[in-house]
């Protein structure tokens, strides 16, 4: 099962913040486009489709409020919009929501909070998926339960979260950084801890499938492999 990338348009004229966002929202989960002003944003919006738009209010030329209004009325785009601004007065928020924004984040903010809001808006628009599947391996999202050939695979919570993220990313690689962020909520996880947890998961999957289903890409991350039916038990 191939997990789709989350395509995000970031409209931000403050170069250091744009650079921080580019560093944080790394591959393989996200695909980012950037605009530095309202007119460039309108051009991108008229020529490409996005899952979520992160829109600064104070922009050269067209303000974020104007961009949001025009994309809703002139272009008929219903893509979720998160507005970024240092203006936290209730009147400013009212203006943003009246223009068609879906969420409002006041600067300064934590990048993790922005990511959580992006993911919430993205998931809200996706068809409900309750089971991930890669070949003969399944993962029930509601029950947080793994199965191989419909047989339950008993996993502790951390191992289950690792497997879920590997399956969501398949067939692409999941970097150490992204895995740490998705499972532990932080980039600063001891690499030995991460490797130990992945090793334990690999051994458990190998025990039930007869194969090593997690591939290590040295110095980069991990990738889930599909089972070879001729070799399965």
CSV table of C-alpha atoms in Angstrom, one decimal, residues 53-221:
chain,number,residue,atom,x,y,z
A,53,UNK,CA,-2.5,25.7,2.8
A,54,UNK,CA,-0.5,27.5,5.4
A,55,UNK,CA,-1.1,31.2,4.9
A,56,UNK,CA,0.6,34.1,6.6
A,57,UNK,CA,-1.6,37.1,7.1
A,58,UNK,CA,0.9,39.9,6.7
A,59,UNK,CA,2.2,39.5,3.1
A,60,UNK,CA,3.5,42.0,0.5
A,61,UNK,CA,0.8,43.0,-2.0
A,62,UNK,CA,-2.2,40.9,-1.3
A,63,UNK,CA,-2.7,40.1,2.4
A,64,UNK,CA,-3.5,36.6,3.6
A,65,UNK,CA,-7.1,37.6,4.2
A,66,UNK,CA,-7.4,38.7,0.6
A,67,UNK,CA,-5.7,35.6,-0.7
A,68,UNK,CA,-8.1,33.4,1.3
A,69,UNK,CA,-11.1,35.3,0.1
A,70,UNK,CA,-10.1,35.2,-3.5
A,71,UNK,CA,-9.3,31.5,-3.6
A,72,UNK,CA,-12.7,30.8,-2.1
A,73,UNK,CA,-14.8,33.1,-4.3
A,74,UNK,CA,-12.8,33.5,-7.5
A,75,UNK,CA,-11.1,30.1,-7.8
A,76,UNK,CA,-13.7,28.0,-5.9
A,77,UNK,CA,-11.0,26.3,-3.9
A,78,UNK,CA,-12.1,24.6,-0.7
A,79,UNK,CA,-8.7,23.4,0.5
A,80,UNK,CA,-8.3,23.8,4.2
A,81,UNK,CA,-6.4,26.9,5.3
A,82,UNK,CA,-4.3,27.5,8.4
A,83,UNK,CA,-3.6,31.2,8.9
A,84,UNK,CA,-0.4,32.3,10.6
A,85,UNK,CA,-0.1,35.7,12.2
A,86,UNK,CA,1.3,37.6,15.2
A,87,UNK,CA,-2.0,39.4,15.5
A,88,UNK,CA,-4.0,37.5,18.2
A,89,UNK,CA,-6.9,39.9,18.7
A,90,UNK,CA,-10.3,38.3,18.4
A,91,UNK,CA,-11.3,40.7,15.6
A,92,UNK,CA,-8.3,39.5,13.5
A,93,UNK,CA,-9.4,35.9,14.0
A,94,UNK,CA,-12.9,36.8,13.1
A,95,UNK,CA,-11.7,38.4,9.9
A,96,UNK,CA,-9.7,35.3,9.1
A,97,UNK,CA,-12.5,32.9,9.6
A,98,UNK,CA,-14.9,35.2,7.7
A,99,UNK,CA,-12.4,35.1,4.8
A,100,UNK,CA,-12.7,31.3,4.7
A,101,UNK,CA,-9.9,30.1,7.0
A,102,UNK,CA,-10.3,26.8,8.8
A,103,UNK,CA,-7.7,27.3,11.5
A,104,UNK,CA,-5.7,30.1,13.0
A,105,UNK,CA,-2.2,29.8,14.6
A,106,UNK,CA,-0.6,32.7,16.4
A,107,UNK,CA,3.2,33.4,16.1
A,108,UNK,CA,5.4,32.3,17.7
A,109,UNK,CA,4.4,28.7,17.6
A,110,UNK,CA,5.9,25.3,17.9
A,111,UNK,CA,6.5,23.5,14.6
A,112,UNK,CA,5.0,20.3,16.1
A,113,UNK,CA,1.8,22.1,16.8
A,114,UNK,CA,1.6,23.3,13.2
A,115,UNK,CA,2.2,19.8,12.0
A,116,UNK,CA,-0.6,18.4,14.2
A,117,UNK,CA,-3.0,21.0,12.8
A,118,UNK,CA,-2.0,20.2,9.3
A,119,UNK,CA,-2.5,16.4,9.9
A,120,UNK,CA,-5.9,17.1,11.5
A,121,UNK,CA,-7.1,19.1,8.5
A,122,UNK,CA,-5.7,16.6,6.1
A,123,UNK,CA,-7.3,13.6,7.7
A,124,UNK,CA,-10.6,15.3,7.9
A,125,UNK,CA,-10.8,15.3,4.1
A,126,UNK,CA,-9.6,11.8,3.6
A,127,UNK,CA,-11.8,8.7,3.1
A,128,UNK,CA,-12.1,6.8,6.3
A,129,UNK,CA,-9.5,4.0,6.3
A,130,UNK,CA,-9.6,1.5,9.1
A,131,UNK,CA,-7.1,-1.1,7.9
A,132,UNK,CA,-3.7,-0.7,6.3
A,133,UNK,CA,-2.4,-3.6,4.2
A,134,UNK,CA,0.9,-4.5,2.6
A,135,UNK,CA,0.8,-7.9,0.9
A,136,UNK,CA,-0.3,-10.4,3.6
A,137,UNK,CA,0.4,-8.0,6.5
A,138,UNK,CA,-2.5,-6.0,7.9
A,139,UNK,CA,-2.9,-3.3,10.6
A,140,UNK,CA,-6.2,-2.4,12.1
A,141,UNK,CA,-6.0,1.3,13.0
A,142,UNK,CA,-8.9,1.4,15.3
A,143,UNK,CA,-7.8,-1.7,17.3
A,144,UNK,CA,-4.1,-1.0,16.9
A,145,UNK,CA,-3.7,-4.7,16.1
A,146,UNK,CA,-1.4,-6.2,13.5
A,147,UNK,CA,-2.3,-9.4,11.5
A,148,UNK,CA,-0.3,-11.7,9.2
A,149,UNK,CA,-2.4,-13.9,7.0
A,150,UNK,CA,-5.3,-13.0,9.3
A,151,UNK,CA,-3.4,-14.3,12.3
A,152,UNK,CA,-3.0,-11.7,15.2
A,153,UNK,CA,0.5,-10.5,15.8
A,154,UNK,CA,0.9,-9.4,19.4
A,155,UNK,CA,3.0,-6.2,19.6
A,156,UNK,CA,3.7,-3.8,22.4
A,157,UNK,CA,2.4,-0.2,21.8
A,158,UNK,CA,5.7,1.3,20.5
A,159,UNK,CA,6.3,-1.6,18.1
A,160,UNK,CA,2.7,-1.2,16.9
A,161,UNK,CA,3.2,2.5,16.2
A,162,UNK,CA,6.5,1.7,14.3
A,163,UNK,CA,4.7,-0.8,12.2
A,164,UNK,CA,1.8,1.5,11.5
A,165,UNK,CA,4.1,4.2,10.2
A,166,UNK,CA,6.2,1.8,8.1
A,167,UNK,CA,3.0,0.6,6.5
A,168,UNK,CA,1.7,4.1,5.9
A,169,UNK,CA,5.0,5.0,4.2
A,170,UNK,CA,5.5,1.8,2.2
A,171,UNK,CA,7.1,1.4,-0.3
A,172,UNK,CA,9.1,4.5,0.5
A,173,UNK,CA,11.8,4.8,3.2
A,174,UNK,CA,11.0,6.1,6.6
A,175,UNK,CA,13.9,8.2,7.9
A,176,UNK,CA,15.2,7.9,11.5
A,177,UNK,CA,14.1,11.5,12.2
A,178,UNK,CA,10.6,11.0,10.8
A,179,UNK,CA,10.1,7.7,12.7
A,180,UNK,CA,11.2,9.3,15.9
A,181,UNK,CA,8.9,12.2,15.4
A,182,UNK,CA,5.9,10.0,14.5
A,183,UNK,CA,6.4,7.4,17.3
A,184,UNK,CA,7.9,9.4,20.2
A,185,UNK,CA,6.8,13.0,19.2
A,186,UNK,CA,10.4,14.3,19.2
A,187,UNK,CA,13.4,14.4,16.8
A,188,UNK,CA,15.7,13.9,19.8
A,189,UNK,CA,15.3,10.2,20.4
A,190,UNK,CA,18.4,8.1,21.2
A,191,UNK,CA,19.3,6.2,18.0
A,192,UNK,CA,20.2,3.1,20.1
A,193,UNK,CA,16.6,3.1,21.5
A,194,UNK,CA,15.1,3.4,18.1
A,195,UNK,CA,17.2,0.7,16.6
A,196,UNK,CA,16.4,-1.6,19.5
A,197,UNK,CA,12.7,-1.2,19.1
A,198,UNK,CA,12.9,-1.8,15.3
A,199,UNK,CA,15.1,-4.9,15.9
A,200,UNK,CA,12.5,-6.3,18.3
A,201,UNK,CA,9.7,-5.6,15.8
A,202,UNK,CA,11.7,-7.2,12.9
A,203,UNK,CA,12.3,-10.4,15.0
A,204,UNK,CA,8.6,-10.6,15.9
A,205,UNK,CA,7.5,-10.2,12.2
A,206,UNK,CA,10.1,-12.7,11.1
A,207,UNK,CA,8.9,-15.2,13.7
A,208,UNK,CA,5.4,-15.2,12.2
A,209,UNK,CA,6.2,-14.7,8.5
A,210,UNK,CA,9.5,-16.6,8.2
A,211,UNK,CA,11.0,-13.5,6.5
A,212,UNK,CA,12.8,-10.3,7.4
A,213,UNK,CA,10.2,-7.8,6.5
A,214,UNK,CA,12.0,-4.6,7.6
A,215,UNK,CA,14.9,-3.4,5.5
A,216,UNK,CA,17.6,-1.2,7.1
A,217,UNK,CA,19.0,1.6,4.9
A,218,UNK,CA,22.2,2.3,6.7
A,219,UNK,CA,22.5,5.8,8.0
A,220,UNK,CA,19.1,6.8,6.6
A,221,UNK,CA,16.2,4.8,8.0
